[in-house]
Structures are given as C-alpha cells and as structure tokens.
Amino acid sequence: MVMPSGAIVVGIDRSADSRRGVDWAAAAARSRGAPLHLLHAIPPPVTELLPTAGESLAMHEEAELLLTDVRAWLAPSGVHAITTEIVDRHPVPALVEASRQAGIVVVGARGQGAASGLLLGSVSQHISRHAHCPVVVARERADPHERRIVVGVDGSAASDQAIGFAIETAARDGAPLVAVHGWKDHPVAAFGRGSPAWSATLHRVETGERLLRDAVGPWAATYPDVAITYEAVPAHPARLLADFSDHAALLVVGSRGHTELADLLLGSVSQSVLHHAHCPVAVVR
C-alpha cells in the first residue's frame, strides 16, 4: 500500500515496546490530523540460506496477522486514516526510505531481537542517524501523568529545529515547555562560593540563561500561549537531560550540536539520551 506523504510512520513487531510506539504514533497522528502508516519489515535471513517458498509465505501470513492485530488495537484510538505495509527488507533501510516522505518516524526502544525486532543499539540508533525527518523512540515513561515537553538547547541550527518541534508539540498538546542547557563544569562545591571557579560557574549560568532566551525567544513569540521554563545547569548535557526525562512526556534533542561541552551531538549526548531517558525521545533534524 502506498504511504501517504507526511504520515506518521511506525515500525511494528510483536514486542511490548513496539506497541508503545504504536500508541505514541496514533496519538501524534490524531493530534496532528495526519495519516498513520504501519510498517512491518521482514529482514533477510541471518544465514546465506534463503527461506523456502513455504517459509516466506508463513512469514507474510504472520505479518498480516500482526497488522490485523494492531489495527484492532487502534480501533478505539480515533485514527481512521491508517495504511499498512509489509516489506522484505531489513528495518533500517526500510524505515529510512519511508522517512523521506514521513512527517515523523516512530520506533520502539526495543524489539523482539537483533534479527527481527526494533532493537535499541541497532535499528533505533541507525534510524536516528540517517532518517530524513524527526524520529521518536518510544520509551516507557517514568511519570505517566507528567505533560511537560523538555528540549535540549545549545544554540546550534539543529538545536533550533529541536526547539521548533518541541514548542509546536507543546502548543498542540496544551503542555508546558522546559528548555534546558547544560555543560560540563568544575566541581564548584569543592572550591567554595568565594573561589574563582564558583564565580566562573555563576557567569556560565548567566550566559546559559541568555543563550536559552535568545534561542527560544523567536519561537516563544510565535507560540505565546506556551508556558516556558528555562534551566541552565552546570552538568553534563547527557546526564542532565536524562534527569529531566524522569518528569517529562517527551524529551527533544537535535541531531547535531556544535560545541564539545554543551553539544547535542548525535553519537554522544543524543545517543546516550536514547539509552538512558525515562520517556519517549524525539531526535530532530
């Protein structure tokens, strides 16, 4: 079936995290008024032996049953524009290709296994690096009642795209936004409040707060109804964002940063966040 342009695409298998991804994707499709596209990839065999015609038919029949089950699961969701697709391809290239036309690609944090699932460290990380649209990795939420959206900010172009995605989501969902800037700093407690290190940290906090307001300001003017909190904290960005994810509905990061100390560089901070966050993570490009 042809995937509609701008659809919310979700990779599915029979894992619990895949079902979590389906739920997130359905909510996003409903709130955005976008179609939902369910994609199941049947990867090639891990050996050189090709499946027999009977084995291939059985895999496709199982895939059709999975799609039927997921559509039944989605019946109460209020999403009516749902399309499905089964591809004989590894999930990574299948989902990356789908991302060329998708609005968002959604995957579960972990799937059934390295061979057939959506395993974090494999499919999720590769898609986060190579997709052509925002990618959401649907992780279990530590606080299912929290509504706030948290976005990591470092002043880069990728960070600006992340802010746009985060504040648009917050505005659509009627949720508050928390803009966070972190950096690796001296252990100021060991030096004392009167030390040069303490003064330097206070200066960095003030600088960080200005960076946040300068970066978020233009977006805030466009979305004046979104309540925004600014947090400049002398802590490593990956650890800081993971901590904030404990009380977040969604954590948003850019796909690339531009500084060593306060970056959101995919492969360092963003990849760490994908592993350690306690809520869904959006990687925006």
CSV table of C-alpha atoms in Angstrom, one decimal:
chain,number,residue,atom,x,y,z
A,1,MET,CA,0.0,0.0,0.0
A,2,VAL,CA,1.3,3.5,-0.9
A,3,MET,CA,2.3,5.5,2.1
A,4,PRO,CA,0.7,8.9,2.3
A,5,SER,CA,3.0,11.9,2.3
A,6,GLY,CA,3.5,13.4,5.7
A,7,ALA,CA,2.2,10.3,7.5
A,8,ILE,CA,3.3,9.3,11.0
A,9,VAL,CA,5.2,6.1,10.2
A,10,VAL,CA,5.6,3.5,13.0
A,11,GLY,CA,7.7,0.3,12.7
A,12,ILE,CA,6.0,-2.6,14.3
A,13,ASP,CA,6.7,-6.1,15.6
A,14,ARG,CA,5.2,-8.1,18.4
A,15,SER,CA,7.3,-6.6,21.2
A,16,ALA,CA,5.9,-4.5,24.1
A,17,ASP,CA,8.0,-1.5,23.1
A,18,SER,CA,6.6,-1.7,19.5
A,19,ARG,CA,3.1,-1.5,20.9
A,20,ARG,CA,4.2,1.5,23.0
A,21,GLY,CA,5.5,3.1,19.7
A,22,VAL,CA,2.1,2.4,18.0
A,23,ASP,CA,0.3,4.2,20.9
A,24,TRP,CA,2.6,7.2,20.6
A,25,ALA,CA,2.3,7.3,16.8
A,26,ALA,CA,-1.5,7.1,17.0
A,27,ALA,CA,-1.7,9.9,19.5
A,28,ALA,CA,0.6,12.0,17.3
A,29,ALA,CA,-1.5,11.2,14.2
A,30,ARG,CA,-4.7,12.2,16.0
A,31,SER,CA,-3.3,15.4,17.4
A,32,ARG,CA,-1.7,16.5,14.1
A,33,GLY,CA,-4.6,15.3,11.9
A,34,ALA,CA,-2.1,13.2,10.0
A,35,PRO,CA,-2.5,9.7,8.5
A,36,LEU,CA,-0.9,6.8,10.3
A,37,HIS,CA,1.3,4.2,8.4
A,38,LEU,CA,2.1,0.9,9.9
A,39,LEU,CA,5.3,-0.7,8.5
A,40,HIS,CA,6.5,-4.2,9.3
A,41,ALA,CA,9.8,-5.2,7.8
A,42,ILE,CA,10.7,-8.9,7.3
A,43,PRO,CA,14.6,-8.9,7.4
A,44,PRO,CA,16.7,-11.2,5.3
A,45,PRO,CA,17.9,-14.4,6.9
A,46,VAL,CA,20.9,-14.2,9.1
A,47,THR,CA,22.4,-17.2,7.2
A,48,GLU,CA,23.1,-17.5,3.4
A,49,LEU,CA,20.2,-19.9,3.1
A,50,LEU,CA,17.2,-18.3,1.6
A,51,PRO,CA,13.8,-19.1,3.0
A,52,THR,CA,11.7,-21.7,1.1
A,53,ALA,CA,8.6,-20.6,-0.6
A,54,GLY,CA,6.6,-22.1,2.3
A,55,GLU,CA,8.6,-20.3,4.9
A,56,SER,CA,8.3,-17.0,3.1
A,57,LEU,CA,4.6,-17.4,2.8
A,58,ALA,CA,4.3,-18.3,6.5
A,59,MET,CA,6.3,-15.1,7.5
A,60,HIS,CA,4.0,-13.0,5.3
A,61,GLU,CA,0.9,-14.6,6.8
A,62,GLU,CA,2.2,-13.9,10.3
A,63,ALA,CA,2.9,-10.3,9.3
A,64,GLU,CA,-0.6,-9.9,8.0
A,65,LEU,CA,-1.9,-11.3,11.3
A,66,LEU,CA,0.2,-8.8,13.2
A,67,LEU,CA,-1.1,-5.9,11.2
A,68,THR,CA,-4.7,-7.1,11.8
A,69,ASP,CA,-4.0,-7.2,15.5
A,70,VAL,CA,-2.5,-3.7,15.5
A,71,ARG,CA,-5.4,-2.3,13.6
A,72,ALA,CA,-7.8,-3.9,16.1
A,73,TRP,CA,-5.8,-2.4,18.9
A,74,LEU,CA,-6.1,1.0,17.2
A,75,ALA,CA,-9.9,0.8,16.7
A,76,PRO,CA,-10.7,3.0,19.8
A,77,SER,CA,-7.9,5.5,19.1
A,78,GLY,CA,-9.9,7.8,16.8
A,79,VAL,CA,-7.4,7.5,14.0
A,80,HIS,CA,-9.2,6.5,10.8
A,81,ALA,CA,-6.6,7.2,8.1
A,82,ILE,CA,-4.5,4.1,8.6
A,83,THR,CA,-2.4,2.4,5.9
A,84,THR,CA,-0.2,-0.7,6.2
A,85,GLU,CA,2.9,-2.1,4.5
A,86,ILE,CA,5.0,-5.3,4.7
A,87,VAL,CA,8.4,-5.1,3.1
A,88,ASP,CA,11.0,-7.9,2.6
A,89,ARG,CA,13.9,-5.7,3.9
A,90,HIS,CA,15.9,-5.0,7.0
A,91,PRO,CA,14.1,-2.5,9.2
A,92,VAL,CA,16.8,0.2,9.0
A,93,PRO,CA,16.8,0.8,5.2
A,94,ALA,CA,13.0,0.3,5.1
A,95,LEU,CA,12.3,2.9,7.7
A,96,VAL,CA,15.0,5.3,6.5
A,97,GLU,CA,13.4,5.1,3.0
A,98,ALA,CA,10.0,5.7,4.5
A,99,SER,CA,11.3,8.8,6.3
A,100,ARG,CA,11.8,10.6,3.0
A,101,GLN,CA,8.0,11.1,2.8
A,102,ALA,CA,7.1,10.8,6.5
A,103,GLY,CA,6.3,13.5,9.0
A,104,ILE,CA,7.7,11.5,11.9
A,105,VAL,CA,9.1,8.0,12.1
A,106,VAL,CA,8.4,6.2,15.4
A,107,VAL,CA,10.1,3.1,16.7
A,108,GLY,CA,10.0,1.2,19.9
A,109,ALA,CA,13.1,1.3,22.2
A,110,ARG,CA,13.5,-2.4,21.9
A,111,GLY,CA,12.0,-5.1,19.8
A,112,GLN,CA,11.9,-8.8,19.6
A,113,GLY,CA,15.6,-9.2,18.8
A,114,ALA,CA,18.5,-8.2,16.7
A,115,ALA,CA,17.3,-10.2,13.7
A,116,SER,CA,13.6,-9.2,13.6
A,117,GLY,CA,12.9,-6.5,16.1
A,118,LEU,CA,13.5,-2.8,16.6
A,119,LEU,CA,16.4,-3.2,19.0
A,120,LEU,CA,17.9,-0.1,20.5
A,121,GLY,CA,21.6,0.0,19.7
A,122,SER,CA,20.8,-1.3,16.2
A,123,VAL,CA,17.6,-0.1,14.4
A,124,SER,CA,16.8,2.9,16.6
A,125,GLN,CA,20.2,4.3,16.6
A,126,HIS,CA,20.8,3.9,12.9
A,127,ILE,CA,17.4,5.4,12.1
A,128,SER,CA,18.2,8.4,14.4
A,129,ARG,CA,21.4,9.0,12.5
A,130,HIS,CA,20.1,8.6,8.9
A,131,ALA,CA,16.4,9.4,8.8
A,132,HIS,CA,15.2,12.4,6.8
A,133,CYS,CA,12.6,13.5,9.3
A,134,PRO,CA,12.2,13.6,13.1
A,135,VAL,CA,12.5,10.2,14.8
A,136,VAL,CA,10.7,9.3,18.0
A,137,VAL,CA,12.0,6.4,20.1
A,138,ALA,CA,9.1,5.4,22.3
A,139,ARG,CA,10.4,4.6,25.7
A,140,GLU,CA,8.4,3.8,28.8
A,141,ARG,CA,7.6,7.0,30.9
A,142,ALA,CA,8.8,7.2,34.5
A,143,ASP,CA,6.0,9.6,35.2
A,144,PRO,CA,2.9,8.7,33.0
A,145,HIS,CA,1.0,11.7,34.4
A,146,GLU,CA,3.6,14.4,33.5
A,147,ARG,CA,2.7,16.5,30.5
A,148,ARG,CA,5.7,18.8,30.0
A,149,ILE,CA,7.9,18.7,27.0
A,150,VAL,CA,11.7,19.1,27.6
A,151,VAL,CA,14.1,20.3,24.9
A,152,GLY,CA,17.8,20.4,24.9
A,153,VAL,CA,19.3,23.7,23.7
A,154,ASP,CA,22.9,24.6,22.7
A,155,GLY,CA,22.4,27.4,20.2
A,156,SER,CA,23.1,25.3,17.1
A,157,ALA,CA,20.9,25.1,13.9
A,158,ALA,CA,19.9,21.5,14.9
A,159,SER,CA,19.0,22.8,18.3
A,160,ASP,CA,16.8,25.4,16.7
A,161,GLN,CA,15.0,22.7,14.8
A,162,ALA,CA,14.5,20.8,18.0
A,163,ILE,CA,13.0,23.9,19.7
A,164,GLY,CA,10.6,24.3,16.9
A,165,PHE,CA,9.4,20.7,17.1
A,166,ALA,CA,9.2,20.8,20.9
A,167,ILE,CA,7.2,24.1,21.1
A,168,GLU,CA,4.9,23.1,18.3
A,169,THR,CA,4.2,19.9,20.1
A,170,ALA,CA,3.7,21.7,23.4
A,171,ALA,CA,1.3,24.2,21.8
A,172,ARG,CA,-0.7,21.4,20.1
A,173,ASP,CA,-0.9,19.4,23.3
A,174,GLY,CA,-1.5,22.3,25.6
A,175,ALA,CA,1.6,21.3,27.5
A,176,PRO,CA,4.3,23.4,29.2
A,177,LEU,CA,7.8,23.5,27.8
A,178,VAL,CA,11.2,23.3,29.6
A,179,ALA,CA,14.2,24.5,27.7
A,180,VAL,CA,17.4,23.0,29.1
A,181,HIS,CA,21.1,24.0,28.6
A,182,GLY,CA,23.9,22.0,30.3
A,183,TRP,CA,27.6,22.0,30.2
A,184,LYS,CA,30.4,20.1,31.9
A,185,ASP,CA,31.8,22.3,34.6
A,186,HIS,CA,34.3,22.3,37.5
A,187,PRO,CA,33.1,20.7,40.8
A,188,VAL,CA,32.4,24.0,42.3
A,189,ALA,CA,31.4,22.6,45.7
A,190,ALA,CA,35.0,21.6,46.2
A,191,PHE,CA,36.2,25.1,45.7
A,192,GLY,CA,33.7,27.1,47.8
A,193,ARG,CA,31.5,30.1,47.0
A,194,GLY,CA,34.2,32.7,47.1
A,195,SER,CA,36.5,30.9,44.7
A,196,PRO,CA,37.2,31.9,41.0
A,197,ALA,CA,35.7,28.6,40.0
A,198,TRP,CA,32.4,29.5,41.7
A,199,SER,CA,32.4,32.9,40.0
A,200,ALA,CA,33.1,31.4,36.7
A,201,THR,CA,30.2,29.0,37.1
A,202,LEU,CA,27.8,31.8,38.0
A,203,HIS,CA,28.9,33.6,34.9
A,204,ARG,CA,28.3,30.4,32.8
A,205,VAL,CA,24.8,30.1,34.3
A,206,GLU,CA,24.0,33.7,33.3
A,207,THR,CA,25.4,33.1,29.9
A,208,GLY,CA,23.4,29.9,29.6
A,209,GLU,CA,20.2,31.6,30.5
A,210,ARG,CA,20.8,34.3,27.9
A,211,LEU,CA,21.5,31.6,25.3
A,212,LEU,CA,18.3,29.9,26.2
A,213,ARG,CA,16.2,33.0,25.9
A,214,ASP,CA,17.9,34.1,22.7
A,215,ALA,CA,17.4,30.7,21.1
A,216,VAL,CA,13.8,30.1,22.3
A,217,GLY,CA,12.6,33.7,22.1
A,218,PRO,CA,11.6,33.8,18.4
A,219,TRP,CA,9.7,30.6,18.8
A,220,ALA,CA,8.1,31.9,22.1
A,221,ALA,CA,6.8,34.9,20.2
A,222,THR,CA,5.1,32.7,17.6
A,223,TYR,CA,3.6,30.5,20.4
A,224,PRO,CA,2.8,33.0,23.1
A,225,ASP,CA,0.4,30.6,24.9
A,226,VAL,CA,3.0,28.0,25.7
A,227,ALA,CA,4.3,28.3,29.3
A,228,ILE,CA,8.2,28.1,29.1
A,229,THR,CA,10.7,27.5,31.8
A,230,TYR,CA,14.4,28.0,31.3
A,231,GLU,CA,17.0,25.8,33.0
A,232,ALA,CA,20.8,26.5,32.7
A,233,VAL,CA,22.6,23.9,34.8
A,234,PRO,CA,26.3,23.2,35.2
A,235,ALA,CA,26.0,19.4,34.5
A,236,HIS,CA,26.9,17.2,31.6
A,237,PRO,CA,24.1,17.5,29.0
A,238,ALA,CA,23.5,13.8,28.7
A,239,ARG,CA,23.1,13.3,32.4
A,240,LEU,CA,21.1,16.5,32.8
A,241,LEU,CA,18.6,15.6,30.0
A,242,ALA,CA,18.3,12.0,31.4
A,243,ASP,CA,17.5,13.5,34.8
A,244,PHE,CA,14.9,15.9,33.3
A,245,SER,CA,13.3,13.0,31.4
A,246,ASP,CA,12.2,11.5,34.8
A,247,HIS,CA,9.3,14.0,34.7
A,248,ALA,CA,8.6,14.6,31.1
A,249,ALA,CA,6.1,13.4,28.5
A,250,LEU,CA,8.7,13.9,25.7
A,251,LEU,CA,12.4,14.7,25.5
A,252,VAL,CA,13.5,16.5,22.3
A,253,VAL,CA,17.1,16.8,21.1
A,254,GLY,CA,18.7,18.0,17.9
A,255,SER,CA,20.6,15.6,15.6
A,256,ARG,CA,23.8,17.6,15.7
A,257,GLY,CA,25.3,20.1,18.1
A,258,HIS,CA,28.3,22.4,17.6
A,259,THR,CA,30.4,22.5,20.8
A,260,GLU,CA,32.3,20.0,22.8
A,261,LEU,CA,31.0,21.0,26.2
A,262,ALA,CA,27.3,21.7,25.6
A,263,ASP,CA,26.6,19.8,22.4
A,264,LEU,CA,23.7,17.7,21.5
A,265,LEU,CA,25.9,15.7,19.1
A,266,LEU,CA,24.3,12.5,17.8
A,267,GLY,CA,26.7,9.8,18.7
A,268,SER,CA,27.4,11.3,22.2
A,269,VAL,CA,24.7,13.2,24.0
A,270,SER,CA,21.8,12.2,21.8
A,271,GLN,CA,22.8,8.5,21.7
A,272,SER,CA,23.3,8.5,25.5
A,273,VAL,CA,19.9,10.0,25.9
A,274,LEU,CA,18.3,7.3,23.7
A,275,HIS,CA,19.7,4.7,26.1
A,276,HIS,CA,19.1,6.3,29.4
A,277,ALA,CA,16.0,8.6,29.1
A,278,HIS,CA,12.9,7.7,31.0
A,279,CYS,CA,10.4,9.0,28.5
A,280,PRO,CA,9.9,9.0,24.7
A,281,VAL,CA,12.8,10.8,22.9
A,282,ALA,CA,12.5,12.8,19.7
A,283,VAL,CA,15.6,13.3,17.6
A,284,VAL,CA,15.0,16.2,15.2
A,285,ARG,CA,16.8,17.1,12.1
